[in-house]
Amino acid sequence: MEYPAVDRDDTTDVLHGMTVADPYRYLEDPDAARTTAFVTAQNDLSRPYLDGLAGRDAFLASTTALLTAPRSGVPWERGGRYFMIANPGRLDQDQLFVAQSLEELVAGDGRVLIDPNRWSTDGTSALTGLSISDDGTLAGYVRSDAGSDWRTIGVVDVASGTVLPDELGGAKWLDPTWLPDGASFLYWHYPCAETTSSGAFTDATGAGVLALHRLGADQADDELIWSRLESREWMVDPWVSADGRLLVLTASPGTDSRATVAVRRLDRDDQGRSRVRPGEVAVVAELADAHHVVGSAGDTLYLRTERDAPSGRLVAVDLADTGATWSTIAAGTPDRLLAGVATALDSFVLLYSVDTAGRLEITDRDGALLAAPALGDLVSFTVVRARPTSAEIFVGTTGFDHRARSYRITTDGVVALLPAPPGAVTLPAVTAERRTARSADGTQVPMSVVRRADLAPGPAPTLLYGYGGFDIPLQPSFSALFAGWIAAGGVLVVANLRGGGEFGSAWHEAGMLHHKQRVFDDLIGCAEALIADGTTTTTQLAVHGRSNGGLLVGAVITQRPDLFAAALPTVGVMDMLRFHLFTIGWAWTSEYGSPDIAADFDVLQRYSPLHALREGTAYPPTLISTGDHDDRVVPAHSLKFGARMQYCQSGGAPILLRVDTRAGHGMGKPARALAQEYADQLAFAAEWTGLRPV
C-alpha cells in the first residue's frame, strides 16, 4: 500500500535526560493546515479501501438495523409523572418522553418533551445528561455538540414544554443536581473556559468549581459552593438527601477511585430559597479508599465503601460521631463483589457482581434479605432507579443476548417485565463460556467466550476485546459491534483484565501506575490461550479496544505484532509522554502516573505505543479510528501513532487511519454515523481474519 507523503520535523525533547524525537508534533494542532491536509489524505486513502471490502455492505445493513431499531430505556417517576428516554426508530438521537402514568408511557403514548434531533441538521447534537426536579415540574438537560465533552445546560418546563431562558456554558462531567426548593441546582463549571475556540479541543483544562445556579439569574452571578483552584485535579460529586437537609460532597483527584467525603447542611433563606450553610462535617478526610453515597436517614449517612473491604460493603455512619466505628449492613466477598447500592422505601437494593454477572437483592434497612429477583444468568445492570420514598424500583439489564430489558420491581420482590417497543432488536441465541488464561506472572485472567448457539466450537475468526483500567468493569452487555460480529459467525471474547473494576479494588490496583504492563500481559495471555485451546489461530484473531482500551491495543501490537491478524485501536491514548498536556489528560495521572516524575516516566516510555514502534517491523493490518473533535483523548494520539506506524511498517499489511469529522470520543454520536464506524471496523477485521458471514 502506498501511503500519503507525511512531513517529519526534527522536533525533540530532553525528558529526564533522555532525548525523545517527536517528528509529528505539528499534528497536535487540529486546525493547522498541515493537520487538515494530513487528515484529508488519510481519509482519501482509507475510505475507498473500506468501501471496497467484501463484507462491508452486509455489516452496514446489520449495524444500521441494530442501531436504528425502536428502543426504550428504563422509566422513572418524579412528582407523579413518569419519564423515559426512548427512540421510535430511525432517529439519530434518543428523545425524552413524559406521561401521567407508567402504563401510558410504556404503551408508547408519552409526549416528547426533549428532542435533540431538532438541535442540529447533521444529528451531532445530543442529549447527554438529564435531571428532573423532585416535584417533576422542571427538567434540567445537558446538550453536547459534535461529540465534545463541553456541555451546555438548559431547563425546560415539563407541563408546557417551554424552554426557560437559563443557558449555562462551560460545564462538564456532572448533570444538574436540584436543590430542595426546585428553583436552583448545582453543576460543575470551568469559569475561565473558552469553549468555542479551537483550543477548547486541545488545551489542558484548568480548575473547575461546583456552582449554584438560581433560575432566572445570570450565570456570572452563580454562587461558588466548592473549589480547589490551586489544585486543578480535584473534582467533587454532590448528592442531596431526600429530606433536603444534607449536601454530601464526595471529592477525588482526577480519575482516582478513592475519595474524601464531607457533609454540609442545607436550609432556606428568608425568601424560601435553598442555601448551603457554611462549615462542613468531614466524614472521610483521608484519601485512602473508594466511597459512594447511598442514602441517609436523619443524621445517619449510608455509604458503599471499600474501607477494610476490597469487595465493598454497605455501612451506616453516625454524623454526630463520624469517628465512631461504622456499622456494616451488608458486605461483598472475594467471589461476590458488592458493586452498588440504591435506597428504596425502608429498604436497600444491593447490586452484586458474581464473576461479572449481575445479581440483585432487596434487604431491609438492617440488611435482612427481603427478595432476590431472578433477572437472568449472564446479565449486567444498566441502571437502577429507586427512591427512599417509594416502593417502586425500576431496573435495566443488558447482556450478550439482548440489548435491553426493563423491569418494575416492588420492594417485596414482585417483578414485572416492561414491554419492549414494537420492532425492537431481537438477537440470535448465543452460548457464553467463562474461561481463564494464564498471564505472564501466573495470574489467572477470566474472559467470556461468546458465539452463536448454532455454531460448533472450533478454530474461528475471533474478536478479542479488552479495557483494563480506571476501575471500570467489563460485564455482559450489548454492543452493535459485538452483535454484528457474532451474528456473522465470529467468536467474541471479552477479557477481564487487571486494572478494571470487575473484582474489587485489589484487581484494579494490580493493573495501574507502575503495574500497567500486567494489563498488556493479561491480554497477551488471553490471546495465547485462545490459540492454544483451538478457539482461534493467529491468522484469525483480531484485537479491539477503545480509549484506554485503544492504548491496550497499541501496546500489545507493538509488543507482540506476530500474535494478531488485525487490530482496531479506537480513540486510544497512544502518546504516554504527552497525554497530560491536553484537555483533561492530567486527570489520568492517578491511573497512569505522570511523565513529569522520573520514576513514572521510566515506566511510561517503555510501553508508550507511539514510542514503541520500530522501523522495519511487520505490524498486523491496523485500522486506527478517532474523531476530529475528540476533546477527551485528543486526535493527535491517533494521528501521530498512525503516521509513525505507516513510516515503520515493513510488511504489506495496511495501516489505515479513519478520522470522523464533527465527532468526539463517542458520546452522542448519531446512530447512522456509529453504524458506519462499526461496519468499517467489522469489515476490516473480517477481511483479515477470514470471517465470511454465515
XYZ file of C-alpha atoms in Angstrom:
694
model
C 0.000 0.000 0.000
C 1.321 3.419 -0.940
C 0.800 5.887 1.905
C 0.445 9.659 1.571
C 3.634 11.667 1.976
C 3.821 12.938 5.546
C 6.136 15.675 6.848
C 8.649 14.654 9.513
C 10.043 17.511 11.566
C 13.190 17.446 13.702
C 11.330 18.245 16.949
C 12.904 16.663 20.024
C 12.606 16.926 23.783
C 15.048 16.008 26.500
C 12.977 14.327 29.206
C 14.706 13.195 32.379
C 17.979 13.009 30.467
C 16.529 11.071 27.505
C 16.271 12.619 24.037
C 12.808 11.881 22.621
C 12.059 12.564 18.976
C 8.582 13.848 18.112
C 8.577 14.383 14.324
C 4.790 14.587 14.041
C 4.147 17.058 16.838
C 2.573 19.506 14.403
C -0.400 17.117 14.217
C -1.295 18.169 17.756
C -2.873 21.338 16.342
C -6.158 20.061 14.884
C -6.817 23.216 12.850
C -3.353 23.699 11.353
C -3.160 23.438 7.569
C -0.743 20.510 7.699
C -3.034 18.625 10.064
C -6.179 19.111 7.995
C -4.251 18.105 4.867
C -2.976 15.010 6.664
C -6.481 14.032 7.797
C -7.899 14.562 4.307
C -5.159 12.464 2.717
C -5.598 9.650 5.236
C -9.365 9.556 4.771
C -8.865 9.641 0.997
C -6.735 6.523 1.395
C -8.881 4.608 3.876
C -12.355 5.425 2.554
C -12.096 3.677 -0.842
C -10.304 0.737 0.760
C -13.004 0.251 3.406
C -15.831 0.756 0.922
C -14.362 -1.970 -1.251
C -14.204 -4.652 1.443
C -16.336 -7.667 0.602
C -18.344 -7.727 3.794
C -18.893 -4.016 4.341
C -22.363 -3.704 2.813
C -23.644 -6.649 4.830
C -22.149 -5.301 8.040
C -23.533 -1.823 7.371
C -27.016 -3.274 6.902
C -26.617 -5.235 10.138
C -25.270 -2.395 12.292
C -27.784 0.094 10.868
C -30.656 -2.244 11.676
C -29.334 -2.764 15.205
C -28.744 0.927 15.928
C -31.872 2.387 14.334
C -34.418 -0.118 15.655
C -37.050 1.169 18.106
C -35.798 1.123 21.685
C -36.833 2.335 25.109
C -34.918 2.936 28.282
C -35.716 2.458 31.946
C -38.536 4.695 33.218
C -38.551 6.705 36.424
C -41.061 8.760 38.385
C -40.935 12.313 39.674
C -43.872 14.202 41.157
C -46.414 11.714 39.821
C -45.108 11.935 36.263
C -43.188 9.168 34.503
C -40.203 9.819 32.275
C -38.254 7.675 29.816
C -35.529 8.024 27.203
C -36.664 6.267 24.019
C -36.359 6.207 20.255
C -39.234 5.197 17.961
C -36.666 4.077 15.418
C -34.628 5.647 12.608
C -33.742 8.749 14.650
C -30.084 9.639 15.171
C -30.651 10.745 18.760
C -32.897 9.427 21.519
C -35.729 11.574 22.854
C -37.144 12.241 26.331
C -40.786 11.236 26.817
C -43.149 12.074 29.685
C -46.561 10.692 30.642
C -49.006 10.874 33.522
C -48.876 7.118 34.125
C -46.446 4.263 33.644
C -48.966 2.374 31.523
C -49.307 5.297 29.127
C -45.539 5.708 28.886
C -44.617 2.084 28.132
C -47.502 1.815 25.662
C -45.760 4.441 23.544
C -48.306 7.164 24.260
C -45.983 9.546 26.085
C -45.369 13.112 24.989
C -41.996 14.133 23.543
C -40.515 16.627 25.987
C -36.985 16.991 24.592
C -35.990 16.116 21.023
C -32.273 16.634 20.338
C -32.808 15.703 16.691
C -34.044 19.292 16.296
C -30.856 20.784 17.683
C -28.665 20.287 14.603
C -29.105 19.432 10.952
C -26.440 16.697 10.956
C -27.599 14.858 14.083
C -24.414 15.544 16.057
C -26.062 17.429 18.938
C -27.003 15.013 21.699
C -28.868 14.862 24.999
C -26.042 13.613 27.229
C -27.386 14.364 30.689
C -30.682 14.887 32.441
C -32.066 15.649 35.882
C -35.736 16.087 36.791
C -36.680 18.204 39.804
C -38.200 16.280 42.713
C -41.686 17.638 42.045
C -41.462 16.663 38.368
C -42.075 20.196 37.078
C -38.662 21.035 35.589
C -36.134 19.102 33.537
C -32.515 20.178 33.631
C -30.922 18.831 30.471
C -27.386 18.672 29.117
C -26.527 19.248 25.456
C -23.246 18.208 23.820
C -22.284 19.190 20.284
C -20.106 17.276 17.816
C -19.128 14.744 20.435
C -17.414 17.273 22.686
C -17.147 16.859 26.459
C -18.101 20.538 26.794
C -21.703 20.811 27.884
C -24.472 23.368 27.781
C -27.121 23.102 30.482
C -30.695 24.172 29.836
C -34.043 23.868 31.624
C -37.479 23.026 30.233
C -40.884 23.341 31.901
C -42.359 19.838 31.930
C -46.036 20.837 31.743
C -45.749 23.268 28.836
C -42.543 22.147 27.146
C -41.295 25.733 27.271
C -37.516 26.140 27.359
C -36.507 28.580 30.097
C -34.015 31.398 29.357
C -31.350 29.774 31.557
C -28.484 28.506 29.382
C -25.223 27.677 31.128
C -21.978 27.116 29.232
C -18.530 25.965 30.301
C -19.938 22.877 32.015
C -18.588 19.331 32.109
C -18.946 15.922 33.739
C -21.963 16.369 36.066
C -25.689 16.502 35.420
C -27.546 19.271 37.290
C -28.228 18.404 40.945
C -31.502 20.010 42.011
C -31.755 21.621 45.433
C -34.879 21.201 47.606
C -36.504 24.482 46.524
C -36.825 23.154 42.958
C -35.625 26.518 41.664
C -31.853 26.076 41.880
C -29.281 23.413 41.097
C -25.605 22.594 41.407
C -23.326 21.948 38.417
C -19.622 21.612 37.597
C -18.267 24.670 35.808
C -14.985 25.883 34.338
C -15.284 29.665 34.829
C -12.379 30.611 32.567
C -13.167 28.185 29.759
C -13.486 29.425 26.196
C -15.497 26.557 24.764
C -15.852 27.895 21.218
C -12.157 28.395 20.397
C -10.048 25.735 18.698
C -8.013 25.489 21.878
C -11.087 24.171 23.706
C -10.467 20.851 21.969
C -6.771 20.570 22.870
C -5.678 22.912 25.667
C -5.273 21.497 29.148
C -8.382 22.276 31.182
C -7.905 24.453 34.250
C -9.553 24.113 37.631
C -13.308 23.700 37.853
C -15.775 24.711 40.537
C -19.055 23.482 41.926
C -21.504 26.335 41.367
C -25.096 27.018 42.443
C -27.390 28.459 39.778
C -30.742 30.043 40.602
C -33.297 30.014 37.810
C -33.581 33.383 36.125
C -30.197 34.596 37.344
C -27.239 35.436 35.162
C -24.613 32.676 35.121
C -21.977 35.244 36.082
C -23.787 35.632 39.419
C -23.785 31.915 40.259
C -22.631 31.130 43.778
C -19.366 29.297 44.370
C -20.004 26.250 46.577
C -16.767 24.277 46.338
C -13.402 24.768 44.645
C -9.731 23.972 44.875
C -8.438 26.456 42.354
C -4.878 25.846 43.474
C -5.203 22.140 42.691
C -6.991 21.621 39.384
C -7.038 17.827 39.572
C -9.649 17.791 42.355
C -13.297 17.417 41.391
C -16.381 16.887 43.522
C -19.644 14.991 43.104
C -22.640 16.470 45.005
C -25.530 14.476 46.478
C -28.648 15.940 48.142
C -30.610 13.924 50.711
C -34.267 13.147 50.096
C -35.292 15.145 53.170
C -33.463 18.208 51.819
C -31.236 18.610 54.884
C -27.861 17.343 53.690
C -25.455 18.095 50.876
C -22.786 15.401 50.677
C -19.632 16.197 48.710
C -17.504 13.288 47.503
C -14.182 14.588 46.191
C -11.383 12.905 44.250
C -8.246 13.987 42.394
C -8.686 13.293 38.690
C -9.947 9.803 37.938
C -8.809 8.370 41.269
C -11.342 5.847 42.618
C -10.534 6.913 46.159
C -12.436 9.818 47.668
C -12.938 12.079 50.627
C -16.448 12.680 51.982
C -17.797 15.823 53.629
C -21.308 16.906 54.660
C -22.778 20.394 54.597
C -26.194 21.447 55.858
C -28.983 22.810 53.669
C -31.753 25.161 54.728
C -33.822 28.061 53.317
C -33.220 31.783 53.370
C -35.930 34.309 54.232
C -37.177 34.141 50.630
C -37.621 30.373 50.794
C -34.626 29.684 48.571
C -32.341 26.748 49.234
C -28.952 27.676 50.558
C -25.810 25.797 51.555
C -24.755 26.555 55.104
C -21.097 27.401 55.778
C -18.955 24.811 57.516
C -18.844 21.101 56.958
C -18.518 17.780 58.743
C -15.590 15.708 57.492
C -16.800 12.126 57.251
C -13.686 10.882 55.438
C -10.720 13.254 55.402
C -8.044 10.854 54.190
C -7.728 9.856 50.534
C -7.392 6.120 51.064
C -10.443 4.214 49.813
C -13.407 4.439 47.436
C -16.686 5.749 48.920
C -20.076 6.313 47.271
C -23.116 7.910 48.860
C -26.130 5.590 49.054
C -28.659 7.481 51.170
C -29.461 8.896 54.570
C -31.957 8.706 57.388
C -31.868 11.710 59.689
C -28.236 12.086 60.722
C -27.261 8.605 59.593
C -25.397 8.503 56.301
C -25.222 5.307 54.257
C -22.117 4.672 52.164
C -20.915 1.945 49.846
C -17.254 1.850 50.857
C -14.065 -0.096 50.267
C -12.548 0.835 53.623
C -11.433 -2.505 55.105
C -13.461 -4.123 52.309
C -11.795 -4.595 48.879
C -15.037 -6.208 47.642
C -17.204 -3.400 49.005
C -19.564 -3.072 51.963
C -22.622 -1.016 52.897
C -22.171 0.934 56.110
C -24.088 3.339 58.325
C -22.200 6.410 59.558
C -23.401 8.486 62.504
C -22.850 12.123 61.521
C -22.900 13.101 65.175
C -19.811 10.929 65.732
C -18.044 10.271 62.430
C -15.037 8.883 64.266
C -17.057 6.021 65.685
C -16.847 2.575 64.132
C -19.018 2.321 61.057
C -21.820 -0.205 61.263
C -21.736 -2.802 58.467
C -25.134 -3.636 56.949
C -24.023 -5.806 54.010
C -20.663 -6.811 52.555
C -19.191 -8.326 49.449
C -16.815 -11.260 49.373
C -13.889 -12.093 47.072
C -16.211 -14.054 44.778
C -19.240 -11.761 45.207
C -18.440 -8.084 44.706
C -20.871 -5.574 46.187
C -20.808 -3.290 43.147
C -23.538 -0.797 44.030
C -26.411 0.083 46.354
C -29.592 2.134 45.983
C -32.250 3.080 48.531
C -35.956 2.375 48.231
C -38.775 2.702 50.774
C -37.489 1.223 54.056
C -35.061 -0.914 52.064
C -31.829 -1.218 50.115
C -31.301 -2.520 46.592
C -27.973 -4.367 46.540
C -26.192 -4.985 43.235
C -23.695 -7.821 43.308
C -21.288 -8.947 40.606
C -20.521 -12.657 40.609
C -17.750 -13.374 38.096
C -19.014 -10.251 36.218
C -22.675 -11.434 36.151
C -25.194 -9.179 37.925
C -27.278 -10.308 40.896
C -29.863 -8.133 42.666
C -31.099 -8.411 46.236
C -33.529 -6.309 48.265
C -32.962 -6.041 52.017
C -34.466 -4.109 54.868
C -32.506 -1.284 56.469
C -30.750 -3.771 58.771
C -29.555 -5.918 55.879
C -32.080 -8.751 56.242
C -32.993 -10.271 52.869
C -36.467 -9.415 51.578
C -36.211 -10.652 47.985
C -33.718 -11.810 45.359
C -35.416 -11.375 41.971
C -34.042 -13.583 39.193
C -33.313 -11.324 36.206
C -31.158 -13.641 34.085
C -27.944 -15.603 34.370
C -25.412 -13.631 32.353
C -26.600 -10.030 32.590
C -25.387 -6.721 33.902
C -27.356 -3.750 35.190
C -27.576 -0.629 33.054
C -29.375 1.440 35.686
C -31.340 1.102 38.914
C -33.875 3.837 39.644
C -35.098 3.823 43.224
C -36.096 6.446 45.774
C -36.282 6.239 49.567
C -39.880 7.473 49.444
C -41.156 4.827 47.015
C -41.590 1.033 46.983
C -41.287 1.140 43.182
C -37.898 0.147 41.714
C -37.026 0.267 38.012
C -34.125 -1.859 36.790
C -32.490 -2.177 33.376
C -30.415 -5.150 32.248
C -28.298 -5.917 29.206
C -26.288 -8.892 28.024
C -24.627 -10.574 25.090
C -28.037 -11.957 24.045
C -30.236 -8.856 24.479
C -29.903 -5.124 24.060
C -32.022 -4.014 26.982
C -34.791 -5.177 29.274
C -36.655 -3.004 31.762
C -38.317 -4.248 34.923
C -40.605 -2.761 37.523
C -39.887 -4.367 40.891
C -41.529 -3.641 44.216
C -39.684 -3.854 47.499
C -41.470 -7.106 48.328
C -39.899 -8.687 45.245
C -42.777 -8.652 42.754
C -41.240 -8.414 39.271
C -42.900 -7.169 36.076
C -41.057 -7.167 32.749
C -41.995 -3.987 30.908
C -42.896 -4.351 27.226
C -40.321 -3.602 24.549
C -41.452 -1.300 21.730
C -42.710 -2.975 18.542
C -39.825 -3.689 16.189
C -37.184 -3.782 18.944
C -33.979 -5.718 18.275
C -34.046 -9.484 18.728
C -30.596 -11.059 18.871
C -29.734 -14.646 17.943
C -29.292 -17.186 20.724
C -25.702 -17.394 21.933
C -23.553 -19.600 24.116
C -21.274 -17.832 26.572
C -18.485 -19.622 28.421
C -16.342 -18.295 31.227
C -12.696 -19.318 30.864
C -9.365 -18.260 32.310
C -5.957 -17.634 30.795
C -2.561 -17.549 32.454
C -0.789 -14.187 32.422
C 2.992 -13.766 32.413
C 3.209 -13.712 36.221
C 0.906 -16.715 36.626
C -2.275 -14.758 37.429
C -5.441 -16.373 36.098
C -7.320 -13.869 33.908
C -11.056 -14.502 33.299
C -12.728 -13.964 29.936
C -16.117 -14.537 28.332
C -16.147 -16.524 25.074
C -19.361 -15.910 23.121
C -20.581 -17.447 19.850
C -23.845 -18.127 18.098
C -25.577 -21.107 19.676
C -25.953 -22.929 16.349
C -22.222 -22.886 15.568
C -19.953 -25.685 16.709
C -16.734 -24.932 18.617
C -13.524 -24.950 16.642
C -10.985 -22.530 15.220
C -12.917 -19.487 14.016
C -12.398 -15.789 13.339
C -12.307 -14.210 16.784
C -12.580 -10.631 18.069
C -10.748 -10.111 21.379
C -11.894 -7.037 23.306
C -10.367 -5.531 26.447
C -10.082 -2.378 28.538
C -8.236 -2.937 31.828
C -8.188 0.424 33.563
C -9.748 3.149 35.720
C -11.620 0.646 37.921
C -14.157 0.180 35.083
C -15.660 -3.313 34.803
C -16.389 -5.126 31.539
C -19.596 -7.064 32.111
C -22.045 -8.871 29.821
C -23.546 -6.142 27.660
C -24.936 -5.278 24.259
C -22.875 -3.582 21.595
C -23.937 -3.336 17.973
C -20.345 -4.077 17.026
C -20.314 -7.217 19.199
C -23.741 -8.291 17.940
C -22.775 -7.763 14.303
C -19.645 -9.886 14.708
C -21.460 -12.720 16.499
C -24.361 -12.715 14.015
C -21.879 -13.079 11.146
C -20.474 -16.235 12.731
C -17.478 -14.810 14.578
C -16.415 -15.580 18.132
C -16.388 -12.675 20.607
C -14.050 -12.745 23.600
C -14.317 -10.102 26.329
C -11.300 -10.218 28.654
C -11.494 -9.073 32.292
C -8.007 -7.670 32.700
C -6.317 -6.307 35.787
C -6.826 -2.561 36.123
C -10.566 -2.995 35.650
C -13.277 -2.955 38.295
C -14.613 -6.494 37.896
C -13.156 -7.985 41.068
C -12.673 -5.195 43.598
C -10.021 -2.645 44.464
C -7.095 -5.087 44.590
C -7.750 -6.174 40.989
C -7.809 -2.535 39.885
C -4.655 -1.586 41.753
C -2.800 -4.590 40.330
C -3.044 -3.028 36.862
C -2.417 0.671 37.419
C 0.569 3.004 37.665
C 3.842 1.028 37.655
C 1.896 -2.224 37.242
C 0.342 -1.251 33.885
C 2.425 -3.780 31.936
C 0.447 -6.520 33.695
C -2.660 -5.405 31.782
C -0.911 -5.940 28.454
C 0.484 -9.261 29.649
C -3.043 -10.296 30.650
C -4.421 -9.652 27.164
C -1.476 -11.388 25.514
C -2.081 -14.353 27.838
C -5.733 -14.456 26.766
C -4.737 -14.386 23.082
C -2.232 -17.194 23.569
C -4.759 -19.299 25.487
C -7.403 -18.898 22.770
C -4.910 -20.085 20.179
C -3.666 -22.953 22.347
C -7.158 -24.312 23.110
C -8.247 -24.212 19.476
C -10.746 -21.366 19.714
C -8.849 -19.477 17.017
C -5.481 -19.092 15.303
C -3.039 -16.246 14.824
C -4.427 -15.776 11.301
C -7.980 -15.488 12.658
C -7.512 -13.288 15.746
C -8.412 -9.572 15.760
C -7.950 -7.299 18.777
C -10.078 -4.259 19.616
C -10.293 -1.628 22.338
C -11.497 1.929 22.865
C -9.913 4.843 24.756
C -7.792 3.227 27.493
C -8.568 0.055 25.546
C -7.081 1.743 22.476
C -3.868 2.179 24.470
C -4.130 -1.529 25.292
C -4.338 -2.466 21.605
C -1.467 -0.132 20.713
C 0.698 -1.687 23.413
C 0.039 -5.331 22.554
C 0.521 -4.954 18.797
C 3.833 -3.154 19.324
C 4.968 -5.760 21.851
C 3.589 -8.821 20.018
C 2.891 -7.912 16.368
C 3.096 -11.616 15.481
C 0.076 -12.548 17.581
C -2.760 -10.825 15.744
C -4.288 -10.937 12.288
C -5.872 -7.485 12.632
C -6.054 -4.621 15.127
C -8.727 -1.981 15.772
C -7.369 0.665 18.183
C -10.089 3.289 18.635
C -9.704 6.789 20.198
C -6.665 5.419 22.018
C -4.170 7.095 24.348
C -1.012 6.482 22.306
C 1.482 9.138 23.441
C 2.141 8.362 27.090
C 4.788 11.082 27.372
C 2.457 13.995 26.490
C -1.067 12.800 27.353
C -1.158 15.033 30.434
C -0.724 18.221 28.393
C -4.109 18.116 26.660
C -7.670 18.837 27.871
C -8.435 16.522 30.802
C -5.393 14.267 30.322
C -3.776 15.464 33.530
C -6.622 13.785 35.438
C -5.362 10.383 34.293
C -2.049 10.682 36.120
C -3.687 8.989 39.118
C -4.088 5.904 36.903
C -1.013 6.069 34.654
C 1.473 8.149 36.620
C 2.946 11.448 35.471
C 5.559 11.857 32.721
C 6.900 14.771 34.776
C 8.020 12.358 37.525
C 11.205 10.495 36.639
C 10.156 7.131 38.090
C 6.796 7.278 36.298
C 8.417 8.425 33.063
C 10.705 5.398 33.092
C 7.652 3.099 33.162
C 5.588 5.083 30.661
C 8.269 5.371 27.988
C 8.756 1.603 27.999
C 5.198 0.843 26.864
C 4.017 4.091 25.208
C 2.635 2.775 21.875
C 3.870 5.769 19.863
C 7.402 5.347 21.147
C 7.402 1.538 20.983
C 7.026 1.488 17.186
C 10.204 0.295 15.461
C 11.260 0.843 11.851
C 11.362 -2.268 9.711
C 8.770 -4.184 11.752
C 5.883 -6.036 10.132
C 2.824 -4.908 12.057
C -0.586 -6.553 11.595
C -3.294 -4.905 9.474
C -4.446 -1.994 11.618
C -7.421 0.363 11.374
C -6.892 3.354 13.696
C -10.097 5.286 14.404
C -10.565 8.703 16.009
C -12.737 11.810 15.855
C -11.514 15.253 14.903
C -13.453 16.834 17.799
C -12.389 14.349 20.468
C -11.545 16.614 23.391
C -11.071 13.790 25.882
C -8.418 11.718 24.084
C -7.324 14.307 21.540
C -6.999 13.034 17.936
C -3.261 13.789 17.940
C -2.733 10.481 19.774
C -4.131 8.505 16.850
C -2.778 10.791 14.113
C 0.798 10.637 15.377
C 0.583 6.901 16.015
C -0.806 6.271 12.534
C 1.796 8.442 10.815
C 4.674 6.722 12.590
C 3.200 3.238 12.142
C 2.940 3.787 8.382
C 6.547 5.037 8.382
C 7.783 1.987 10.317
C 5.707 -0.681 8.545
C 7.810 -3.192 6.610
C 5.156 -5.699 5.600
C 2.373 -5.373 3.092
C -0.413 -5.221 5.679
C -2.377 -1.951 5.535
C -2.102 0.674 8.263
C -5.149 2.913 7.896
C -6.476 5.969 9.688
C -10.208 6.596 9.840
C -10.968 10.118 11.112
C -14.592 11.077 11.747
C -15.404 14.746 11.280
C -17.658 16.510 13.785
C -17.185 13.557 16.106
C -15.683 13.218 19.561
C -14.858 10.405 21.942
C -18.028 8.538 21.004
C -20.606 10.104 23.327
C -23.730 11.188 21.475
C -22.557 10.031 18.054
C -25.501 9.858 15.615
C -26.854 6.346 15.106
C -26.057 6.224 11.407
C -22.539 7.562 11.908
C -21.944 4.916 14.562
C -23.296 2.249 12.204
C -20.794 3.395 9.574
C -17.906 3.250 12.049
C -18.825 -0.234 13.254
C -19.349 -1.506 9.694
C -15.884 -0.301 8.694
C -14.263 -1.934 11.708
C -16.153 -5.214 11.333
C -15.453 -5.446 7.606
C -11.755 -4.722 8.159
C -11.462 -7.344 10.898
C -13.461 -9.847 8.834
C -11.256 -9.295 5.783
C -8.082 -10.137 7.664
C -9.414 -12.944 9.885
C -11.282 -14.744 7.110
C -14.770 -14.204 8.521
C -17.439 -14.730 5.908
C -20.984 -14.180 7.225
C -22.883 -17.457 7.681
